[in-house]
Short mmCIF file of N, CA and C in Angstrom, two decimals:
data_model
loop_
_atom_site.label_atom_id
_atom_site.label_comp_id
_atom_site.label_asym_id
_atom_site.label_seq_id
_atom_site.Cartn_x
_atom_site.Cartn_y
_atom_site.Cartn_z
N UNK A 75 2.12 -22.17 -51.71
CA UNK A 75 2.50 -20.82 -52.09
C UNK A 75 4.01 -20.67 -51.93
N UNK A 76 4.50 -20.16 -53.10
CA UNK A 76 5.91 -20.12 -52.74
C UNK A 76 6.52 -18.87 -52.02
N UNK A 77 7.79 -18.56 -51.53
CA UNK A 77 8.36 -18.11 -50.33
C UNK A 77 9.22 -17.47 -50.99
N UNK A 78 9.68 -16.53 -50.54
CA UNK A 78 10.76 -15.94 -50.68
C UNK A 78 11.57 -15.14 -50.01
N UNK A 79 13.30 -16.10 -49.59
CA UNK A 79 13.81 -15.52 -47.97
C UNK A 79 14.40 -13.90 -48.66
N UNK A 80 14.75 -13.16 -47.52
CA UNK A 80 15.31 -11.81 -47.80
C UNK A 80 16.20 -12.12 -46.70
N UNK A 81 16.11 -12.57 -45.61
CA UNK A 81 17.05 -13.08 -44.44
C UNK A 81 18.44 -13.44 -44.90
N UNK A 82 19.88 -13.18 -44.63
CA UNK A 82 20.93 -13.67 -44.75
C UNK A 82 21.39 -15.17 -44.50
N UNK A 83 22.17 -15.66 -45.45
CA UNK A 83 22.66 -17.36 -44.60
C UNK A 83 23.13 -17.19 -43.31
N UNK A 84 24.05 -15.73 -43.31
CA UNK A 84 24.83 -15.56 -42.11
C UNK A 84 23.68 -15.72 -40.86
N UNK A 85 22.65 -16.14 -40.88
CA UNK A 85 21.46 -16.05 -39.91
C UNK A 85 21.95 -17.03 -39.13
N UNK A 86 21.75 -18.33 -40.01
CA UNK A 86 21.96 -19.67 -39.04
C UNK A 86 23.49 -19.62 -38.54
N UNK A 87 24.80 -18.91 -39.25
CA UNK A 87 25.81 -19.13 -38.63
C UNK A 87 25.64 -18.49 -37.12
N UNK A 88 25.17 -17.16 -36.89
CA UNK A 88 25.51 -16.41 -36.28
C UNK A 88 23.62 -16.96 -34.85
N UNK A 89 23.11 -17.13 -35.24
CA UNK A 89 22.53 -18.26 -34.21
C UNK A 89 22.21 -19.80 -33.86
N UNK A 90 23.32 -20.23 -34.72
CA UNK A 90 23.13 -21.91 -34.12
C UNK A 90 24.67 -22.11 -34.04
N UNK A 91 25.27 -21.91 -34.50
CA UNK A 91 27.01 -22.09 -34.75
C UNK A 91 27.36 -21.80 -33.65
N UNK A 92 27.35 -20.48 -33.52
CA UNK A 92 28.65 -19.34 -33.03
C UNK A 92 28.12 -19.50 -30.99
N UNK A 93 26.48 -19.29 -30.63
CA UNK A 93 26.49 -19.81 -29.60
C UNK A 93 26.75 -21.57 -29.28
N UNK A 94 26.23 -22.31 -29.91
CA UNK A 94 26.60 -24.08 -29.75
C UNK A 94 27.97 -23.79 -29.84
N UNK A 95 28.94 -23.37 -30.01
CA UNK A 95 30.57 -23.31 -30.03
C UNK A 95 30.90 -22.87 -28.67
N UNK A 96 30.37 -21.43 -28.34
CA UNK A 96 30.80 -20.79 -27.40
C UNK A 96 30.40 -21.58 -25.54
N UNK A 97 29.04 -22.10 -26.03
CA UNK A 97 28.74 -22.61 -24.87
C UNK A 97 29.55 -23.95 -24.74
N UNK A 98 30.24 -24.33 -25.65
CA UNK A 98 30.70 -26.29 -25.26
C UNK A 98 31.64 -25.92 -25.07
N UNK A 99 32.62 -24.89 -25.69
CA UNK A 99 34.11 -24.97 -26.01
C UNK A 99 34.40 -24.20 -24.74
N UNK A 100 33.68 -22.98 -24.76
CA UNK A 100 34.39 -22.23 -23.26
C UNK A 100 33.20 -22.67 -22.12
N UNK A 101 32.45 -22.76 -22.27
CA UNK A 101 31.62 -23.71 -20.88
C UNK A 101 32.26 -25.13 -20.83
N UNK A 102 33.24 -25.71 -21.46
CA UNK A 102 34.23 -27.09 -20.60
C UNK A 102 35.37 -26.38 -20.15
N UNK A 103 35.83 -25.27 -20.80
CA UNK A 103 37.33 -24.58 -20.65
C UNK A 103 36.81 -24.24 -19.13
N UNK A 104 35.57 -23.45 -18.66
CA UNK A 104 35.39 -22.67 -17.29
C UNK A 104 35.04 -24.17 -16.37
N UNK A 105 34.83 -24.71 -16.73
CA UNK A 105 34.41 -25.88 -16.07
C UNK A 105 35.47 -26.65 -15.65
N UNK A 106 36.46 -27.08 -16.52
CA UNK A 106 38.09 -27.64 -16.44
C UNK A 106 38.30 -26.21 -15.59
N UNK A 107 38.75 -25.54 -15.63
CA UNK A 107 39.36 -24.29 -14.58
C UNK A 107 38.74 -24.35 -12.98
N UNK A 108 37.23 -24.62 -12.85
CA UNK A 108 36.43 -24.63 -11.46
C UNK A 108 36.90 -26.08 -10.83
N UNK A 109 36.76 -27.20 -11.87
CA UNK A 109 37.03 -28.27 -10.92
C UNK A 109 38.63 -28.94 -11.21
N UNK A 110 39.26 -28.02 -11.22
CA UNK A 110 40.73 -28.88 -11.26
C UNK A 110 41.76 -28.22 -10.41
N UNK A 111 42.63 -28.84 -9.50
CA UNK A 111 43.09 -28.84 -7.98
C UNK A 111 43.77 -27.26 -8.82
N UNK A 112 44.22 -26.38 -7.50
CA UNK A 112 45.02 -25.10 -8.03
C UNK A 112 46.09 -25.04 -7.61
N UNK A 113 46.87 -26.41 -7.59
CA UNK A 113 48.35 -27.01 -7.41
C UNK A 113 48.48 -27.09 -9.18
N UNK A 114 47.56 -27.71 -9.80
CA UNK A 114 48.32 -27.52 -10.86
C UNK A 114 47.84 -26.77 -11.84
N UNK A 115 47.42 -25.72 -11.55
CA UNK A 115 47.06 -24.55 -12.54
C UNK A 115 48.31 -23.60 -12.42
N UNK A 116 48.73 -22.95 -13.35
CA UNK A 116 50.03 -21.75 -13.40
C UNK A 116 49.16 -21.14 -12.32
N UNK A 117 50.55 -20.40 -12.02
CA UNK A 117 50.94 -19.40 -10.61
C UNK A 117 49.60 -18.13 -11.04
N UNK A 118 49.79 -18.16 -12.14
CA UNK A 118 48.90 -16.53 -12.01
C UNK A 118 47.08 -16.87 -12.44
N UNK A 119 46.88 -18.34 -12.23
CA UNK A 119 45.56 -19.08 -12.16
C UNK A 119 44.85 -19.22 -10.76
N UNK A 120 45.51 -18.55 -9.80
CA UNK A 120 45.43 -19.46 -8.25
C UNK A 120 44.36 -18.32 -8.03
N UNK A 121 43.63 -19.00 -7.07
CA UNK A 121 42.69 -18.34 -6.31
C UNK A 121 41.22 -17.98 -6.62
N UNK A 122 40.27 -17.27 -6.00
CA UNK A 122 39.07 -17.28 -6.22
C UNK A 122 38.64 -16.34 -7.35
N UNK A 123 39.92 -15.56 -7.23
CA UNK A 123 39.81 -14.45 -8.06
C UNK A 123 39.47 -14.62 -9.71
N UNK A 124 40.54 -15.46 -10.03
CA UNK A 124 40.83 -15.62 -11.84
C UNK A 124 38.92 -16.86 -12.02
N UNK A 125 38.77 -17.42 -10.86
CA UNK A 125 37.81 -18.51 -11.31
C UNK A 125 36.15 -17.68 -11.19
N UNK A 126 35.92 -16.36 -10.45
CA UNK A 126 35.15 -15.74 -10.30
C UNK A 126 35.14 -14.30 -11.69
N UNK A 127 36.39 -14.66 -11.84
CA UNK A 127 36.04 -13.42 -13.63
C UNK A 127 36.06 -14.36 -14.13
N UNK A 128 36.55 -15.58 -14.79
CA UNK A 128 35.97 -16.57 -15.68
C UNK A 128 34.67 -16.96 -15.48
N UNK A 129 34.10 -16.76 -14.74
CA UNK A 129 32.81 -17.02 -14.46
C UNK A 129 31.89 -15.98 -15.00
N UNK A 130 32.20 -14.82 -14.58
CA UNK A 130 31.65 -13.29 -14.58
C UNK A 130 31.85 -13.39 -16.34
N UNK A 131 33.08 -13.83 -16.46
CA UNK A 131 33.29 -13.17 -18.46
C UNK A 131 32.30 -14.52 -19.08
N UNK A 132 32.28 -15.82 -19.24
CA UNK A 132 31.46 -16.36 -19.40
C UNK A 132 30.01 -16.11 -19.40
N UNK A 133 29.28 -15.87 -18.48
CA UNK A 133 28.09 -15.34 -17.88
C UNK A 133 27.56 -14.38 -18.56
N UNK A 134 28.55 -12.95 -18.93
CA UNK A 134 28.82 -12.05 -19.54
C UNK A 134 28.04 -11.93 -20.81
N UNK A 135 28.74 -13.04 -21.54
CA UNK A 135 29.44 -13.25 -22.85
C UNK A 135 27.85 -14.19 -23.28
N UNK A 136 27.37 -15.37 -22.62
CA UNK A 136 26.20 -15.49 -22.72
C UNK A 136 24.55 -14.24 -22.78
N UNK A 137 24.84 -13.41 -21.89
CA UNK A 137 24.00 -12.22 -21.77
C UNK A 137 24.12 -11.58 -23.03
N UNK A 138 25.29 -11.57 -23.47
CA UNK A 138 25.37 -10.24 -25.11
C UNK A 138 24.99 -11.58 -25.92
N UNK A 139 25.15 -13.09 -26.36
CA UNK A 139 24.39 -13.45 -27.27
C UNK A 139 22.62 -13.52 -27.15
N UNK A 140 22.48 -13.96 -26.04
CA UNK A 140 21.18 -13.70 -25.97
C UNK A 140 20.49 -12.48 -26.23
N UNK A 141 21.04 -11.49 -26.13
CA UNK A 141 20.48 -10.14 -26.47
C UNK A 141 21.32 -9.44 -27.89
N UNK A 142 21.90 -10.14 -28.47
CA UNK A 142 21.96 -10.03 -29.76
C UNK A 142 22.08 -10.69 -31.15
N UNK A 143 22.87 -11.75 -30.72
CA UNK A 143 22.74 -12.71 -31.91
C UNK A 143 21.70 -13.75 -31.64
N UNK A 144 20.84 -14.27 -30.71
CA UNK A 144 20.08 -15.13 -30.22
C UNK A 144 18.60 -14.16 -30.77
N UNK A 145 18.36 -13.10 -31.00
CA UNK A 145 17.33 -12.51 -31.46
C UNK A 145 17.11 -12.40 -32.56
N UNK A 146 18.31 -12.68 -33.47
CA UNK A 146 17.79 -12.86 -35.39
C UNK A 146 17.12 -13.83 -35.73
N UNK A 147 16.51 -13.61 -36.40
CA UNK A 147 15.14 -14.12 -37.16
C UNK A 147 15.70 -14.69 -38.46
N UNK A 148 15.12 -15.74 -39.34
CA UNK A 148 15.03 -16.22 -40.35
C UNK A 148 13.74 -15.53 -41.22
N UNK A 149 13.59 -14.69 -41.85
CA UNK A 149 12.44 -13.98 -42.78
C UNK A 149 12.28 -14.62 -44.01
N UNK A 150 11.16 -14.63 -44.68
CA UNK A 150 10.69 -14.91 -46.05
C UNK A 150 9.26 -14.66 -45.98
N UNK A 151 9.10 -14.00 -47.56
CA UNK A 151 7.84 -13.09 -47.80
C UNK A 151 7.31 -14.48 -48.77
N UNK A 152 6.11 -14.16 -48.64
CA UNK A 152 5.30 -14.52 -50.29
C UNK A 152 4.22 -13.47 -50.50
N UNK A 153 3.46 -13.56 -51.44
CA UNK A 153 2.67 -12.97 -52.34
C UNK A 153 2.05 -11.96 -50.77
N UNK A 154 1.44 -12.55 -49.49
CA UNK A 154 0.21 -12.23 -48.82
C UNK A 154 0.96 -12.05 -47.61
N UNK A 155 1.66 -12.98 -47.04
CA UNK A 155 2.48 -12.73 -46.08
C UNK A 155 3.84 -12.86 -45.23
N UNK A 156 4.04 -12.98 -44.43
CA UNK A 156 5.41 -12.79 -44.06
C UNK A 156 5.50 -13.54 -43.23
N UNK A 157 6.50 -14.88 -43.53
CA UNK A 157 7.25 -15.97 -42.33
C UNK A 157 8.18 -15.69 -41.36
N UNK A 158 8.35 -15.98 -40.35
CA UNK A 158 9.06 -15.71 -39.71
C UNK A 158 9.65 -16.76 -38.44
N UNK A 159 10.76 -16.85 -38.86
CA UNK A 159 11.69 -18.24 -37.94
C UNK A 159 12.36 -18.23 -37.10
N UNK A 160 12.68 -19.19 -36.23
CA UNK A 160 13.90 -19.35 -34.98
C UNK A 160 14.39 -20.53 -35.36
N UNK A 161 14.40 -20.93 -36.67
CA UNK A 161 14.93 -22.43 -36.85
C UNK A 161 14.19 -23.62 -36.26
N UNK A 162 13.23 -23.50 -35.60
CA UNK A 162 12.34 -24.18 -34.96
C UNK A 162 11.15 -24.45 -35.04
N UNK A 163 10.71 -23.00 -35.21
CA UNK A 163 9.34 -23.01 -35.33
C UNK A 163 8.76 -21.54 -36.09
N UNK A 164 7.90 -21.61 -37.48
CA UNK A 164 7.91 -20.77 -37.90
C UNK A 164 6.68 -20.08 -38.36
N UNK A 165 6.35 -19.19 -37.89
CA UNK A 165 4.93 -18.08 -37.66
C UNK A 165 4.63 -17.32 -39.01
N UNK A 166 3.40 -17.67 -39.31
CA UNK A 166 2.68 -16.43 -40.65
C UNK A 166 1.94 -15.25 -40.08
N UNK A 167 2.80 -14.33 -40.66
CA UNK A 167 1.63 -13.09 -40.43
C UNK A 167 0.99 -12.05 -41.79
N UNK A 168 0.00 -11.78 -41.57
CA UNK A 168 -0.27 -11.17 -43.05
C UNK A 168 0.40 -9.72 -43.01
N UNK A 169 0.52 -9.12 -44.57
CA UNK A 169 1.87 -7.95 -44.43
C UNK A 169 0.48 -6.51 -43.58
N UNK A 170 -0.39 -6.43 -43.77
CA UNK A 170 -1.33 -5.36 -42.74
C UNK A 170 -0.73 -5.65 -41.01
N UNK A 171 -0.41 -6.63 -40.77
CA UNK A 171 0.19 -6.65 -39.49
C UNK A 171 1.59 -6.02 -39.32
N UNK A 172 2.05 -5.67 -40.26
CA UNK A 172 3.23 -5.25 -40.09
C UNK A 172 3.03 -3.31 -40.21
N UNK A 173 4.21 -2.90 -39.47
CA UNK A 173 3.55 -1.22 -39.14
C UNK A 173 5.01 -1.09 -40.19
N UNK A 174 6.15 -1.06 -40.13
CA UNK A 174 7.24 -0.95 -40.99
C UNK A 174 8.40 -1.66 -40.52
N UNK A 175 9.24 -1.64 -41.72
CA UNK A 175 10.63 -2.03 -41.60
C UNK A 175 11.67 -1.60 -41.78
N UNK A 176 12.20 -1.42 -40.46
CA UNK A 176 13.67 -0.30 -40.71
C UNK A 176 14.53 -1.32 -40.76
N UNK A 177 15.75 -0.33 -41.94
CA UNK A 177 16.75 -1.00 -42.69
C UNK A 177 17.83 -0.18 -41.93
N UNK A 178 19.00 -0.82 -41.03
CA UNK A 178 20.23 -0.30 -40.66
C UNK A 178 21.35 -0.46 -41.74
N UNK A 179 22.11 0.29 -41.37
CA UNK A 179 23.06 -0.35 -42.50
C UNK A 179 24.38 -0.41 -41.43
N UNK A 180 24.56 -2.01 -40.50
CA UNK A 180 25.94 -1.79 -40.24
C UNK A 180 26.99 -2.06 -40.84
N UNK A 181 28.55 -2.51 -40.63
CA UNK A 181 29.72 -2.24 -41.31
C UNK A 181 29.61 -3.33 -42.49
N UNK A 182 29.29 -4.21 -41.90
CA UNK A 182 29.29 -5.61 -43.02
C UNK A 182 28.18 -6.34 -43.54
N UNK A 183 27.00 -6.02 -42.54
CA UNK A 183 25.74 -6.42 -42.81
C UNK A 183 24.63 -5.36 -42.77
N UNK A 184 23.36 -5.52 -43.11
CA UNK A 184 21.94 -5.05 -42.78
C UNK A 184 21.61 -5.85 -42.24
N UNK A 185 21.40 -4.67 -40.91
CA UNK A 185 19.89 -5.28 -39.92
C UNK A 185 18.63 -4.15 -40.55
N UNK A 186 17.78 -5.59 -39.90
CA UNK A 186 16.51 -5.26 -40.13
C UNK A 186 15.40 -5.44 -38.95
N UNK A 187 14.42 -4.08 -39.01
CA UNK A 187 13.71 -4.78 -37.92
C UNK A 187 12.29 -4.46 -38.23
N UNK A 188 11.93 -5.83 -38.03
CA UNK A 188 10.26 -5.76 -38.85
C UNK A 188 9.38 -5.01 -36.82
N UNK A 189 8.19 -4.04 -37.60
CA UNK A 189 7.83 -3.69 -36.16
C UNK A 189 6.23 -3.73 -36.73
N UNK A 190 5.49 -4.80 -35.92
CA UNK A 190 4.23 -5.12 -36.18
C UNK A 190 3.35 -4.19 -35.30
N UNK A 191 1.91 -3.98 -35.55
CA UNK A 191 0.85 -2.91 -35.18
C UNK A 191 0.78 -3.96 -33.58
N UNK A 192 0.85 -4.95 -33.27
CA UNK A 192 0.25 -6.04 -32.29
C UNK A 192 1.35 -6.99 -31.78
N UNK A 193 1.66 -7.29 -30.67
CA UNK A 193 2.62 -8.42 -30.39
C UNK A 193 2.39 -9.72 -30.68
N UNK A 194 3.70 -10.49 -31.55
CA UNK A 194 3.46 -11.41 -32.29
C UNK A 194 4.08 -12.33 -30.99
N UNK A 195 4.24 -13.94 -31.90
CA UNK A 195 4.61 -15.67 -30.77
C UNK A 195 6.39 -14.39 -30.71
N UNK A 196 6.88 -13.92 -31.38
CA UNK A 196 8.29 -13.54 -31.39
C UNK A 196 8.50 -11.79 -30.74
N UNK A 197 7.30 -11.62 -30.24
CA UNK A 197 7.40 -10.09 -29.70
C UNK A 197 7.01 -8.59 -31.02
N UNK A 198 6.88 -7.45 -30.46
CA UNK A 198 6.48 -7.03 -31.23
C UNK A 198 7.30 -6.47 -32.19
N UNK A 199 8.76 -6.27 -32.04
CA UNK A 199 10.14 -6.45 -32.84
C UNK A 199 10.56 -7.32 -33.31
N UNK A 200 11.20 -7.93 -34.58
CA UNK A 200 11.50 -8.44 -35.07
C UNK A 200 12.87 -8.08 -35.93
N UNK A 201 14.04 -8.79 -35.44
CA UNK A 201 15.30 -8.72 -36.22
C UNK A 201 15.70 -9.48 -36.74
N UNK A 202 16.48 -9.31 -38.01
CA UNK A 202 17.10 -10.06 -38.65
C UNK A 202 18.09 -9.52 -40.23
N UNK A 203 19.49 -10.02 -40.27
CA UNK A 203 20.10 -10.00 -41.24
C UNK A 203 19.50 -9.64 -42.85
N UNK A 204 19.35 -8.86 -43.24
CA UNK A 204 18.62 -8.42 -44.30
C UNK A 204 19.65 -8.45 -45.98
N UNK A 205 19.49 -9.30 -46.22
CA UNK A 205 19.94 -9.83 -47.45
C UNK A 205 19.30 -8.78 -49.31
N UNK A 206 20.03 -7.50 -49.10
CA UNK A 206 19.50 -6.64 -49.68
C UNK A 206 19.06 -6.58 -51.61
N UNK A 207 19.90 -7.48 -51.66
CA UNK A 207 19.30 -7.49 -53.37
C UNK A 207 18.27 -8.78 -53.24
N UNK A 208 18.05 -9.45 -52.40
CA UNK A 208 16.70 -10.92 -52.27
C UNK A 208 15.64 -9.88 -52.22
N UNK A 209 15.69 -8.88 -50.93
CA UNK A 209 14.74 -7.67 -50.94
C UNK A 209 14.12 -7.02 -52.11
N UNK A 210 14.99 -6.14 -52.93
CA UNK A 210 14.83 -5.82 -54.16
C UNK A 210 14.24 -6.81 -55.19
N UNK A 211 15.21 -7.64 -55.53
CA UNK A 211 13.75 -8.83 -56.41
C UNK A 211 12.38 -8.68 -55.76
N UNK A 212 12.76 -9.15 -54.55
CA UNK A 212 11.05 -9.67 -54.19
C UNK A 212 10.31 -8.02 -54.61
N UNK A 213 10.38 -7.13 -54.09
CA UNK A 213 9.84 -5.95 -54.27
C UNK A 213 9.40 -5.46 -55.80
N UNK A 214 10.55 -5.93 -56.81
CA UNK A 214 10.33 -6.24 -58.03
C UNK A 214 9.46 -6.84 -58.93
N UNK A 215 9.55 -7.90 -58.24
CA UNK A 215 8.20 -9.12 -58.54
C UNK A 215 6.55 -8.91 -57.83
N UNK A 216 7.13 -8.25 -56.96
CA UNK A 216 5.66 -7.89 -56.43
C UNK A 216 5.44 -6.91 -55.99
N UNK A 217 5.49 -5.80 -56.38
CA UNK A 217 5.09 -4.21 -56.44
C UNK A 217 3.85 -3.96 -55.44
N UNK A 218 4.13 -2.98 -54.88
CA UNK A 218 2.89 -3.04 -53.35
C UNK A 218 2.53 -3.64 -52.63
N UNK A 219 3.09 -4.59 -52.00
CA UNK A 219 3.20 -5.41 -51.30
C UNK A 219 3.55 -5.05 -50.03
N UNK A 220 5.00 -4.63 -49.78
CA UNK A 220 6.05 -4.63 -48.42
C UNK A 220 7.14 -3.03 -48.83
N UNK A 221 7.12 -2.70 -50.19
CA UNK A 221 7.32 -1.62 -50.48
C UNK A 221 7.83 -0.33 -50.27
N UNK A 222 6.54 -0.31 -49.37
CA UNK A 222 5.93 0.90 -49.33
C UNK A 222 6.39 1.26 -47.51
N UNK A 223 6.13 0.27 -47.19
CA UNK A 223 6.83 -0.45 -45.78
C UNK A 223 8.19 -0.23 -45.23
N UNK A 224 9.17 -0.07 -45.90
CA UNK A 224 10.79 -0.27 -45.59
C UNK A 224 11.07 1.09 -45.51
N UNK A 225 11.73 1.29 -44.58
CA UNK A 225 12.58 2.36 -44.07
C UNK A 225 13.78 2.06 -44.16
N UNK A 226 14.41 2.94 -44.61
CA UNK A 226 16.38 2.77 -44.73
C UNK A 226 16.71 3.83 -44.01
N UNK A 227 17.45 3.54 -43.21
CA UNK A 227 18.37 4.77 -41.95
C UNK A 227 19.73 4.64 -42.77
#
């Protein structure tokens, strides 16, 4: 049965890229800073202080991807039901499981959040980058389907 994504590309940038970057590039930068003598770090590097907010902003900075870009979803509909991905591993649910889908509209993108009658393998929310004219076709091509379903804020 064929598929059809409504999900943005920006999906995979913004959860496989942007954290795999953040964790190697500034988790060696905080790591070079903890274990290297503080004779030769600049004057305004010294002490427990600058290595305990690099720690804290790191730490931080992990907490807001996990609770926001680490929660988008990869979506695609077909005829009966609705896929749903982590790049890993990817779950069918039929569209009666789904209660609706609100459409945000932020500055540069649509979020979307699918909200099922029952908790799914991915919880009973579901977000993800909403790729708005893929939407429209599909809705096009298959009239009563998911429809009837979408909420736009």
């Amino acid at each position: 049965m064929k598929t059809y994504r409504i999900s943005s590309n920006w999906t995979l940038f913004f959860v496989i890229f942007i954290p795999t970057m953040w964790i190697t590039f500034f988790g060696s930068l905080t790591l070079g800073f903890l274990l290297v003598d503080e004779e030769e770090l600049p004057y305004f590097m010294w002490g427990n202080s600058f290595k305990v907010g690099l720690i804290v902003f790191f730490l931080f900075f992990l907490i807001f991807l996990r609770f926001t870009l680490l929660r988008l979803k990869r979506v695609e509909l077909s005829e009966t039901h609705i896929y749903i991905s982590n790049y890993f591993k990817t779950y069918r649910y039929p569209f009666s499981d789904i209660e609706c889908i609100k459409v945000s509209d932020l500055l540069l993108f649509k979020l979307a959040k699918v909200e099922f009658t029952a908790k799914t393998s991915f919880g009973r929310n579901v977000y993800f980058l909403l790729q708005s004219h893929y939407l429209a076709d599909y809705i096009e091509k298959f009239p009563g389907t998911v429809g009837n379903k979408v909420i736009d804020n």
